[in-house]
PDB file of C-alpha atoms in Angstrom:
ATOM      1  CA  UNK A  24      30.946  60.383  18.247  1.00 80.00           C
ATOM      2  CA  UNK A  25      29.349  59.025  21.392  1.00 90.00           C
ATOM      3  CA  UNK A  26      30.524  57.836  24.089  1.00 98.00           C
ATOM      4  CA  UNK A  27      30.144  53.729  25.056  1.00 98.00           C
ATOM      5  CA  UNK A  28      28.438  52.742  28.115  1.00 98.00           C
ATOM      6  CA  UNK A  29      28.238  49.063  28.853  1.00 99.00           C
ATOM      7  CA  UNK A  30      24.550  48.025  30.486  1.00 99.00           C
ATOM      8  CA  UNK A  31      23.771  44.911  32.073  1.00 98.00           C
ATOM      9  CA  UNK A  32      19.888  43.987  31.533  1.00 98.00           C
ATOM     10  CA  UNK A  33      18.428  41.448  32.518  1.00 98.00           C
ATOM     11  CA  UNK A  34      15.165  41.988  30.832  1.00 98.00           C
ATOM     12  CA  UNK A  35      13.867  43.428  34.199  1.00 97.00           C
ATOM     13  CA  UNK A  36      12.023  46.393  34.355  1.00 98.00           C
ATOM     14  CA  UNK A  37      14.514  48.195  36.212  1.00 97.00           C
ATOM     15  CA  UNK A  38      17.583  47.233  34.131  1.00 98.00           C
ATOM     16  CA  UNK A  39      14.851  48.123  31.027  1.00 98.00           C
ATOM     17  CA  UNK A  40      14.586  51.873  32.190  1.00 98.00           C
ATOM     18  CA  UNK A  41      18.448  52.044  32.998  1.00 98.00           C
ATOM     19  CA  UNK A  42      19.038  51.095  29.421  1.00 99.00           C
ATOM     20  CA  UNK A  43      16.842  54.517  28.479  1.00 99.00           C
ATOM     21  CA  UNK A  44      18.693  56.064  31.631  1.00 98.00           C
ATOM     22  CA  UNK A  45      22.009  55.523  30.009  1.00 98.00           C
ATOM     23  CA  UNK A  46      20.534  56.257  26.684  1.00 98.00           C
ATOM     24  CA  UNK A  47      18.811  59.816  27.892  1.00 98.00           C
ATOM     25  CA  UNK A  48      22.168  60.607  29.060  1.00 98.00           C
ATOM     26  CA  UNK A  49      23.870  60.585  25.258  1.00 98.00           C
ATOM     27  CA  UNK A  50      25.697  57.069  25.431  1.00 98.00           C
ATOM     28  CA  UNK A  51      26.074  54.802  22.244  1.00 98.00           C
ATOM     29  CA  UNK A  52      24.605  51.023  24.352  1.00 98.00           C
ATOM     30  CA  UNK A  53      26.072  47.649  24.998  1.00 98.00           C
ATOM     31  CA  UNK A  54      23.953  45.158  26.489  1.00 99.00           C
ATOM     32  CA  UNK A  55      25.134  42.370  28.763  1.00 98.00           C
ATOM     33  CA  UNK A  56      22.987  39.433  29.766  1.00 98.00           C
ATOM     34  CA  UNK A  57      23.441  36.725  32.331  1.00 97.00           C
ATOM     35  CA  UNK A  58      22.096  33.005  32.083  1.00 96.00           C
ATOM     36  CA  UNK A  59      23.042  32.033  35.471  1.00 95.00           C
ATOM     37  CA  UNK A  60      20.349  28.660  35.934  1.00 91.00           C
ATOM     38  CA  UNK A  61      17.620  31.133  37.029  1.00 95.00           C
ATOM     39  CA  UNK A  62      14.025  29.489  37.471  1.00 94.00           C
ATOM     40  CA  UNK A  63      13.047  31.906  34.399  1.00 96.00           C
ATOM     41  CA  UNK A  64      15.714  32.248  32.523  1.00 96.00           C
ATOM     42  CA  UNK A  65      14.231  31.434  28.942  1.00 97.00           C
ATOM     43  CA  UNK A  66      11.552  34.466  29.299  1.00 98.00           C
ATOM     44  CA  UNK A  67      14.602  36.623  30.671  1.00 98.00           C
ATOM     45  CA  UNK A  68      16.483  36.365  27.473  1.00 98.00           C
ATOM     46  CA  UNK A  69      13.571  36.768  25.547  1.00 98.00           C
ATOM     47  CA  UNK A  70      12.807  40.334  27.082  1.00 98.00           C
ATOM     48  CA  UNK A  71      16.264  40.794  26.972  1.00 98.00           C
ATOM     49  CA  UNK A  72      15.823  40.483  22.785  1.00 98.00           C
ATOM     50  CA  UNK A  73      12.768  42.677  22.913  1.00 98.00           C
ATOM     51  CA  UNK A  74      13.949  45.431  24.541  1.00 98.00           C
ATOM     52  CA  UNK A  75      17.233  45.485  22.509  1.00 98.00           C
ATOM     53  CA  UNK A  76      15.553  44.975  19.294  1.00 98.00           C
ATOM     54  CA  UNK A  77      13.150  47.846  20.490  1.00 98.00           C
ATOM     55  CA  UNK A  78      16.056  49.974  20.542  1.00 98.00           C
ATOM     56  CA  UNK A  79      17.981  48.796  17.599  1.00 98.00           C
ATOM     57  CA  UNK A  80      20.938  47.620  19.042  1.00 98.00           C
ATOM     58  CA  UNK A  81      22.759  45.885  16.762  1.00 98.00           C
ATOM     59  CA  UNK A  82      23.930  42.308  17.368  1.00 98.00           C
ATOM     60  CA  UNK A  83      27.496  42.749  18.226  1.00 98.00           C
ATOM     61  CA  UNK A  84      26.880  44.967  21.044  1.00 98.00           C
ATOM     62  CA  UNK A  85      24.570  42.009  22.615  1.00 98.00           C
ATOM     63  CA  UNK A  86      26.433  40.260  25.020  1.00 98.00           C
ATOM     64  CA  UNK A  87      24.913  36.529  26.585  1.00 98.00           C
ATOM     65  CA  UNK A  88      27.074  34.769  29.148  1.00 96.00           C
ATOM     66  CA  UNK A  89      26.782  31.718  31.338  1.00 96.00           C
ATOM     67  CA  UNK A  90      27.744  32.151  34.790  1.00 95.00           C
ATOM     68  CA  UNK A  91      27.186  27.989  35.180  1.00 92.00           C
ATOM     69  CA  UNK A  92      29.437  28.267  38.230  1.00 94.00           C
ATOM     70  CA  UNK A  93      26.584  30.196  39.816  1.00 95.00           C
ATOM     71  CA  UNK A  94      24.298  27.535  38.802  1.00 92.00           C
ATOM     72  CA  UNK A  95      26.564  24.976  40.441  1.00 93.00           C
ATOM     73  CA  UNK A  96      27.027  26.648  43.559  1.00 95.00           C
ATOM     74  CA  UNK A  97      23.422  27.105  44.673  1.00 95.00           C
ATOM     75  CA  UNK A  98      22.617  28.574  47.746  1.00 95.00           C
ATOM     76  CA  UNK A  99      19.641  30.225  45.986  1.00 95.00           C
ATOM     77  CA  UNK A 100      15.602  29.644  45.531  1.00 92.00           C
ATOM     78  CA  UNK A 101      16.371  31.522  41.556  1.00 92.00           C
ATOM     79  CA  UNK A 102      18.923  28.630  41.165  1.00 94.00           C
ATOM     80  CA  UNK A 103      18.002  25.498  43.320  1.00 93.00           C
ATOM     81  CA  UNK A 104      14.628  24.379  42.918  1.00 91.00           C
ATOM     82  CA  UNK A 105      15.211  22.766  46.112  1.00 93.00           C
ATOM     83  CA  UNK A 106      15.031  25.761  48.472  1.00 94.00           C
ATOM     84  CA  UNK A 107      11.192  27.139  48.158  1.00 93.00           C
ATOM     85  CA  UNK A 108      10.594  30.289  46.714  1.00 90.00           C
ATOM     86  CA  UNK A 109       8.490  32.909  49.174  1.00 87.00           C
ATOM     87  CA  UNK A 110       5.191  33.580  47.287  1.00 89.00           C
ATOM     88  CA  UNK A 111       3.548  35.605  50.603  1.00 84.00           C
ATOM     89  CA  UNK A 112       3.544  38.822  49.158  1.00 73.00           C
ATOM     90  CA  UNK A 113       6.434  40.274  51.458  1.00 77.00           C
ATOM     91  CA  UNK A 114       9.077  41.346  50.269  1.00 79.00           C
ATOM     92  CA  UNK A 115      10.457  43.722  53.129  1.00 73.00           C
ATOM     93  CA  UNK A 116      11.194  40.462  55.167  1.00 78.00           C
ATOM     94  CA  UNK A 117      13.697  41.053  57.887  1.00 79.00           C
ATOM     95  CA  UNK A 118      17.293  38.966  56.603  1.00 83.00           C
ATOM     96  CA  UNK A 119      19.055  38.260  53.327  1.00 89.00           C
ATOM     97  CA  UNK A 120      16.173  36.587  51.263  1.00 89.00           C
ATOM     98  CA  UNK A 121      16.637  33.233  49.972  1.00 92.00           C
ATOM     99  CA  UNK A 122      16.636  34.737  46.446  1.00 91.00           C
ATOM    100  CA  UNK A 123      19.463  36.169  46.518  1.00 92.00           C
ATOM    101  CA  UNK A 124      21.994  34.721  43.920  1.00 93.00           C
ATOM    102  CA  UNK A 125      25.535  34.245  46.568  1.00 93.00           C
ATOM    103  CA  UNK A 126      27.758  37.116  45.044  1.00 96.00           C
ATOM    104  CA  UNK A 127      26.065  37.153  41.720  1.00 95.00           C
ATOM    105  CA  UNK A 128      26.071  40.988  40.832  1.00 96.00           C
ATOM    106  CA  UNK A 129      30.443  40.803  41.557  1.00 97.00           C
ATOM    107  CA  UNK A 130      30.112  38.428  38.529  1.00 97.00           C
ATOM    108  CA  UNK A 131      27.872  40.422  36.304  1.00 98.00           C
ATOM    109  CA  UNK A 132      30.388  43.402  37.322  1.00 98.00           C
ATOM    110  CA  UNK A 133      33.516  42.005  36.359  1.00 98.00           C
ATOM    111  CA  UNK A 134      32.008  40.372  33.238  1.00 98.00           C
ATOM    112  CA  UNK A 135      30.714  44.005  32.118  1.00 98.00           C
ATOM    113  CA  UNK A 136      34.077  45.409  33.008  1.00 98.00           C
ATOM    114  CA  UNK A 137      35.813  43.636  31.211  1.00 98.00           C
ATOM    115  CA  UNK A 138      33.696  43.586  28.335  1.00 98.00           C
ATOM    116  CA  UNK A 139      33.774  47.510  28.254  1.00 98.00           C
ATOM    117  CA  UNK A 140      37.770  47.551  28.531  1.00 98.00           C
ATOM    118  CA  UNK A 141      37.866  45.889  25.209  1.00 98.00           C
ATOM    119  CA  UNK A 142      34.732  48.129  23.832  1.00 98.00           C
ATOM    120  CA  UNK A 143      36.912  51.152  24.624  1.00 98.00           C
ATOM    121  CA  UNK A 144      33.723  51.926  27.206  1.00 98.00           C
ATOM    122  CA  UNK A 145      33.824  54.879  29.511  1.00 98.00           C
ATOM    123  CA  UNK A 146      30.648  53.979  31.879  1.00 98.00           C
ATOM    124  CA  UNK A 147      28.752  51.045  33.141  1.00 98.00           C
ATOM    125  CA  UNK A 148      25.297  51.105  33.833  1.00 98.00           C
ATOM    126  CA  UNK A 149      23.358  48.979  36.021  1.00 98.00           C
ATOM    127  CA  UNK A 150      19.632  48.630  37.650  1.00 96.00           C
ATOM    128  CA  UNK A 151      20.407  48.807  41.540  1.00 96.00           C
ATOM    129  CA  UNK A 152      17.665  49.288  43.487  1.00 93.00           C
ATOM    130  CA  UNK A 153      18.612  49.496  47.370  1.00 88.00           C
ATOM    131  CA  UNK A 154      14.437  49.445  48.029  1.00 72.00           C
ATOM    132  CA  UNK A 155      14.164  46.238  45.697  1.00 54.00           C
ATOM    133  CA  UNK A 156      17.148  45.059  47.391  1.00 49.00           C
ATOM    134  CA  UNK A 157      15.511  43.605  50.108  1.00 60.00           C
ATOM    135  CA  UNK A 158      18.788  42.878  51.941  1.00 74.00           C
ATOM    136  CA  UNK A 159      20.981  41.896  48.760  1.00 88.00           C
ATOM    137  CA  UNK A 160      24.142  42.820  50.197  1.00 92.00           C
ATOM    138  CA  UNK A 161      25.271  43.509  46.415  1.00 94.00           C
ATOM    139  CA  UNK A 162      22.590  45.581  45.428  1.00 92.00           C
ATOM    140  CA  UNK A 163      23.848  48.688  47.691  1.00 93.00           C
ATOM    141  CA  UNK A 164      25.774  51.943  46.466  1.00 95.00           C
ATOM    142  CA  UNK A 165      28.532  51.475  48.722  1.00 95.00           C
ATOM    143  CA  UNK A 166      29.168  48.196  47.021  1.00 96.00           C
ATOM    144  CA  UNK A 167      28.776  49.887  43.733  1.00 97.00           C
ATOM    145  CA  UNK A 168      31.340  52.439  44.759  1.00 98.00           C
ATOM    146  CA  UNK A 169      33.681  49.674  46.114  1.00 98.00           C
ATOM    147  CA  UNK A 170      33.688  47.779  43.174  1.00 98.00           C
ATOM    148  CA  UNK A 171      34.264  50.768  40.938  1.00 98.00           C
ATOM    149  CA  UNK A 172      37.336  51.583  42.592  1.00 98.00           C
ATOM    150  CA  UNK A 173      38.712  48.342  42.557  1.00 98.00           C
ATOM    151  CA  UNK A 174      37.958  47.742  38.456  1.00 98.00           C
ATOM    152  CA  UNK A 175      39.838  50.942  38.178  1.00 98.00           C
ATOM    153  CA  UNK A 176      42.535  49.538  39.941  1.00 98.00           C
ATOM    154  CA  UNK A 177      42.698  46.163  38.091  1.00 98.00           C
ATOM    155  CA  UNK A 178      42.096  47.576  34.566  1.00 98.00           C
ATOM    156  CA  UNK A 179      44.830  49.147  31.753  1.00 97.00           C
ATOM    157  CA  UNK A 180      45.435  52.895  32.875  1.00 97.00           C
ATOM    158  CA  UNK A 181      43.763  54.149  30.274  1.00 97.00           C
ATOM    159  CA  UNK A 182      40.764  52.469  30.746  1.00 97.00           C
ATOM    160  CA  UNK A 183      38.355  54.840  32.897  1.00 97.00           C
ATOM    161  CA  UNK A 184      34.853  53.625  34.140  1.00 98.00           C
ATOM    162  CA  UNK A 185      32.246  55.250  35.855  1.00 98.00           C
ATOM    163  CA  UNK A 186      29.961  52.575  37.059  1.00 98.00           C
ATOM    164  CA  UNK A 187      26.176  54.441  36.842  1.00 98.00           C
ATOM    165  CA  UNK A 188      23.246  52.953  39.439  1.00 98.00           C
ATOM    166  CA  UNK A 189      20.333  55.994  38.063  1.00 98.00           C
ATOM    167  CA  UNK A 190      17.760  54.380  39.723  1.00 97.00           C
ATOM    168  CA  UNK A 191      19.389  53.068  42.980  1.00 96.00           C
ATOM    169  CA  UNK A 192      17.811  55.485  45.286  1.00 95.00           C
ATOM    170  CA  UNK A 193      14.279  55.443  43.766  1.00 95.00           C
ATOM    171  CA  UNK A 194      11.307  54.116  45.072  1.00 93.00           C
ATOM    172  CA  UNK A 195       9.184  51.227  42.182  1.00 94.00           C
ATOM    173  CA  UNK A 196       6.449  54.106  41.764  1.00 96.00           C
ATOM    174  CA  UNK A 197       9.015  56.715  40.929  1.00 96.00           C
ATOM    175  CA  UNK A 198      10.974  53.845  38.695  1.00 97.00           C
ATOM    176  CA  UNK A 199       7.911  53.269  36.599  1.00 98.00           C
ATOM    177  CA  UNK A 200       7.383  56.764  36.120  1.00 98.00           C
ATOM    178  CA  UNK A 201      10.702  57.503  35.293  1.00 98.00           C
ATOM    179  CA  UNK A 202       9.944  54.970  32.474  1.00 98.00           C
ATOM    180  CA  UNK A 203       7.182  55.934  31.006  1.00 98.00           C
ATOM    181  CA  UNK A 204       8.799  59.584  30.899  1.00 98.00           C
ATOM    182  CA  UNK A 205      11.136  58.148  28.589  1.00 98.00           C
ATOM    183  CA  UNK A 206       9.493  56.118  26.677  1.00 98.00           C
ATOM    184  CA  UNK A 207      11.042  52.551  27.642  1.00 98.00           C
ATOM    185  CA  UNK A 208       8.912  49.352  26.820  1.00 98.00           C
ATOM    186  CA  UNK A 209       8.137  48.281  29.937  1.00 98.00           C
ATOM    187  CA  UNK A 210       5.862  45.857  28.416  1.00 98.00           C
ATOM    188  CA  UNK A 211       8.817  43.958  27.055  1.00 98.00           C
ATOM    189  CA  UNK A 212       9.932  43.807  30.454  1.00 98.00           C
ATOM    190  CA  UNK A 213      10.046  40.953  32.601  1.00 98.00           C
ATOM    191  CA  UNK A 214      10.680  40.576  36.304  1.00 97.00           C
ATOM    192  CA  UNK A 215       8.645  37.221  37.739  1.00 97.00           C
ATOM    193  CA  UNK A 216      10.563  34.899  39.487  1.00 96.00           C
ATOM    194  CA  UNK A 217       8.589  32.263  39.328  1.00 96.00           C
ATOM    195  CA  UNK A 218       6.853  31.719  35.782  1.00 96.00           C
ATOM    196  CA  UNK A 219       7.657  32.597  32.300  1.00 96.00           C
ATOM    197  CA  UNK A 220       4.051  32.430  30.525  1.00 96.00           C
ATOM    198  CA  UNK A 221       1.991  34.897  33.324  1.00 97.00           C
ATOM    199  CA  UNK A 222       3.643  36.828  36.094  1.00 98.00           C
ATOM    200  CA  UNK A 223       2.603  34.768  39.210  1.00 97.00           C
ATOM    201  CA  UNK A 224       1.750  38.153  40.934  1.00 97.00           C
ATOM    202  CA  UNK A 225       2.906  36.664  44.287  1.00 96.00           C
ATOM    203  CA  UNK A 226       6.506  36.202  44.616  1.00 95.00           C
ATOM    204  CA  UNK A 227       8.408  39.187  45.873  1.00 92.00           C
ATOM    205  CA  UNK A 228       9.757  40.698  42.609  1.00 94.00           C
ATOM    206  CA  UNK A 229       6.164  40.618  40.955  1.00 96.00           C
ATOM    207  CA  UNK A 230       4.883  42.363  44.325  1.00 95.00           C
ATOM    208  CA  UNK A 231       7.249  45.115  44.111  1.00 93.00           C
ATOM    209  CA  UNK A 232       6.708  45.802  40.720  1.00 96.00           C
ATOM    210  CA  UNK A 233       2.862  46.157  41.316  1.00 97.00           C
ATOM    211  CA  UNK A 234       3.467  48.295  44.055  1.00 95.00           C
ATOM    212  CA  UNK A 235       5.277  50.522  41.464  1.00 96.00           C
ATOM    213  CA  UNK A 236       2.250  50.253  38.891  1.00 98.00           C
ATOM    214  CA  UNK A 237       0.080  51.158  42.143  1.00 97.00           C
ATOM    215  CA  UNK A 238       1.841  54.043  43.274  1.00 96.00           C
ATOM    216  CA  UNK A 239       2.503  55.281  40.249  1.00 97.00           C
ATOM    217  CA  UNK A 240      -1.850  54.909  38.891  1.00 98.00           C
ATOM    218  CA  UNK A 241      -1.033  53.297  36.231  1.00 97.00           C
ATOM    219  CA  UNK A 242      -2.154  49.070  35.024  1.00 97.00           C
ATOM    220  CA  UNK A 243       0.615  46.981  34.903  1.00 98.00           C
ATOM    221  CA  UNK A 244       1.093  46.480  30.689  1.00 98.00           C
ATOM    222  CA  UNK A 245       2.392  42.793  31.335  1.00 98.00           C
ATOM    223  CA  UNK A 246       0.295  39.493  32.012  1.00 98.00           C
ATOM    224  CA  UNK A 247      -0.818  37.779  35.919  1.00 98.00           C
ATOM    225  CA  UNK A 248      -2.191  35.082  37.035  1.00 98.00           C
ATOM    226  CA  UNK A 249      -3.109  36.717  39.920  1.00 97.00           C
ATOM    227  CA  UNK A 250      -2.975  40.104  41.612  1.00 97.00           C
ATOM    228  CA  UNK A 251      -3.599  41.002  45.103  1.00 95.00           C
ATOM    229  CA  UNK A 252      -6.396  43.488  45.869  1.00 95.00           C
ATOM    230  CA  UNK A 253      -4.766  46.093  47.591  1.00 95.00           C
ATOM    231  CA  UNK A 254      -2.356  46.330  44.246  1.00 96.00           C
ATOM    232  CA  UNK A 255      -5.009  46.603  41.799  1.00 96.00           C
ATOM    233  CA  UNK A 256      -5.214  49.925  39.707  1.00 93.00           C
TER     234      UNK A 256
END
């Protein structure tokens, strides 16, 4: 029988080719999805149901959680409507961006951990990207390794987890073509942060995923409003 591995997707492209990742690599899936007040939450979940579906995972190894604490807090343009979010097409901006959720991925971590304890789980798999990071302080291996270590720690001693990043050290273009190599449906994917009925094309997750499309020659199988020039294949 195979082995469990617990993966957090977020209906994301990346977190769509680490479910194959994980998949490739002989592991039995669990899927774990955060609602967290995100501006785009409802299309999230709804590529979050595609891909699953796509890969016939059955319903009680589909997680959905509310993190409304994170929704409460603020401190981010994904979660406060208040702060703007950037739409200049830059997303290697010097400085923490003002997407980034205040110690979000520590929650989606522990969640999946213990989640996976109680699924008898030996691995966790998640889409880091350091490159889409974009200064996400908890987007990085070394706080991957960190946190590994300390759910070791904090978990029953029989309970051993590897926590699995496949992609972290990948550039977009390499990411994309990683998918289509094997097989996963990016165009159930979704990573705009701004809309949920066309990819606005400008904010600075829609920009990195064209730049993967562009470097990897390939059209973009999902829907924009707009796309810059210099990303069009």
């Amino acid at each position: 029988m195979a082995e469990l591995a617990v993966v957090s997707l977020s209906g994301g492209m990346d977190s769509c080719v680490t479910v194959a990742e994980a998949l490739a690599a002989g592991f039995e899936v669990a899927v774990l999805h955060a609602d967290y007040g995100q501006r785009t939450e409802g299309r999230e979940h709804r590529a979050f149901e595609a891909i699953a579906d796509h890969y016939g995972i059955p319903a009680h190894r589909r997680l959905l959680i509310s993190f409304d604490n994170l929704r409460a807090i603020g401190g981010s343009a994904l979660t406060d409507r208040r702060i703007d979010l950037p739409l200049d097409q830059d997303p290697h901006r010097e400085g923490v961006p003002v997407s980034y959720v205040p110690f979000r991925n520590a929650h989606l971590l522990s969640t999946a951990t213990s989640w996976a304890e109680v699924l008898r789980a030996t691995a966790i798999y998640v889409g880091f990207v350091e490159e889409d990071g974009s200064g996400y302080p908890d987007c990085t291996e070394a706080f991957l390794r960190s946190f590994e270590a300390t759910a070791n720690l904090g978990t029953k001693p029989e309970t051993k987890l590897s926590f699995r990043a496949p992609l972290i050290h990948l550039r977009k273009g390499q990411i994309v073509r990683r998918g289509i190599e094997l097989g996963a449906p990016l165009n159930l994917s979704w990573s705009c942060y701004e809309a949920e009925d066309m990819a606005c094309g400008r904010c600075d997750s829609c920009t990195l995923r064209l730049q993967g499309f562009k470097e990897a020659g390939l059209p973009d199988p999902i829907p924009y409003t707009f796309i810059p020039s210099d990303l069009k294949v």
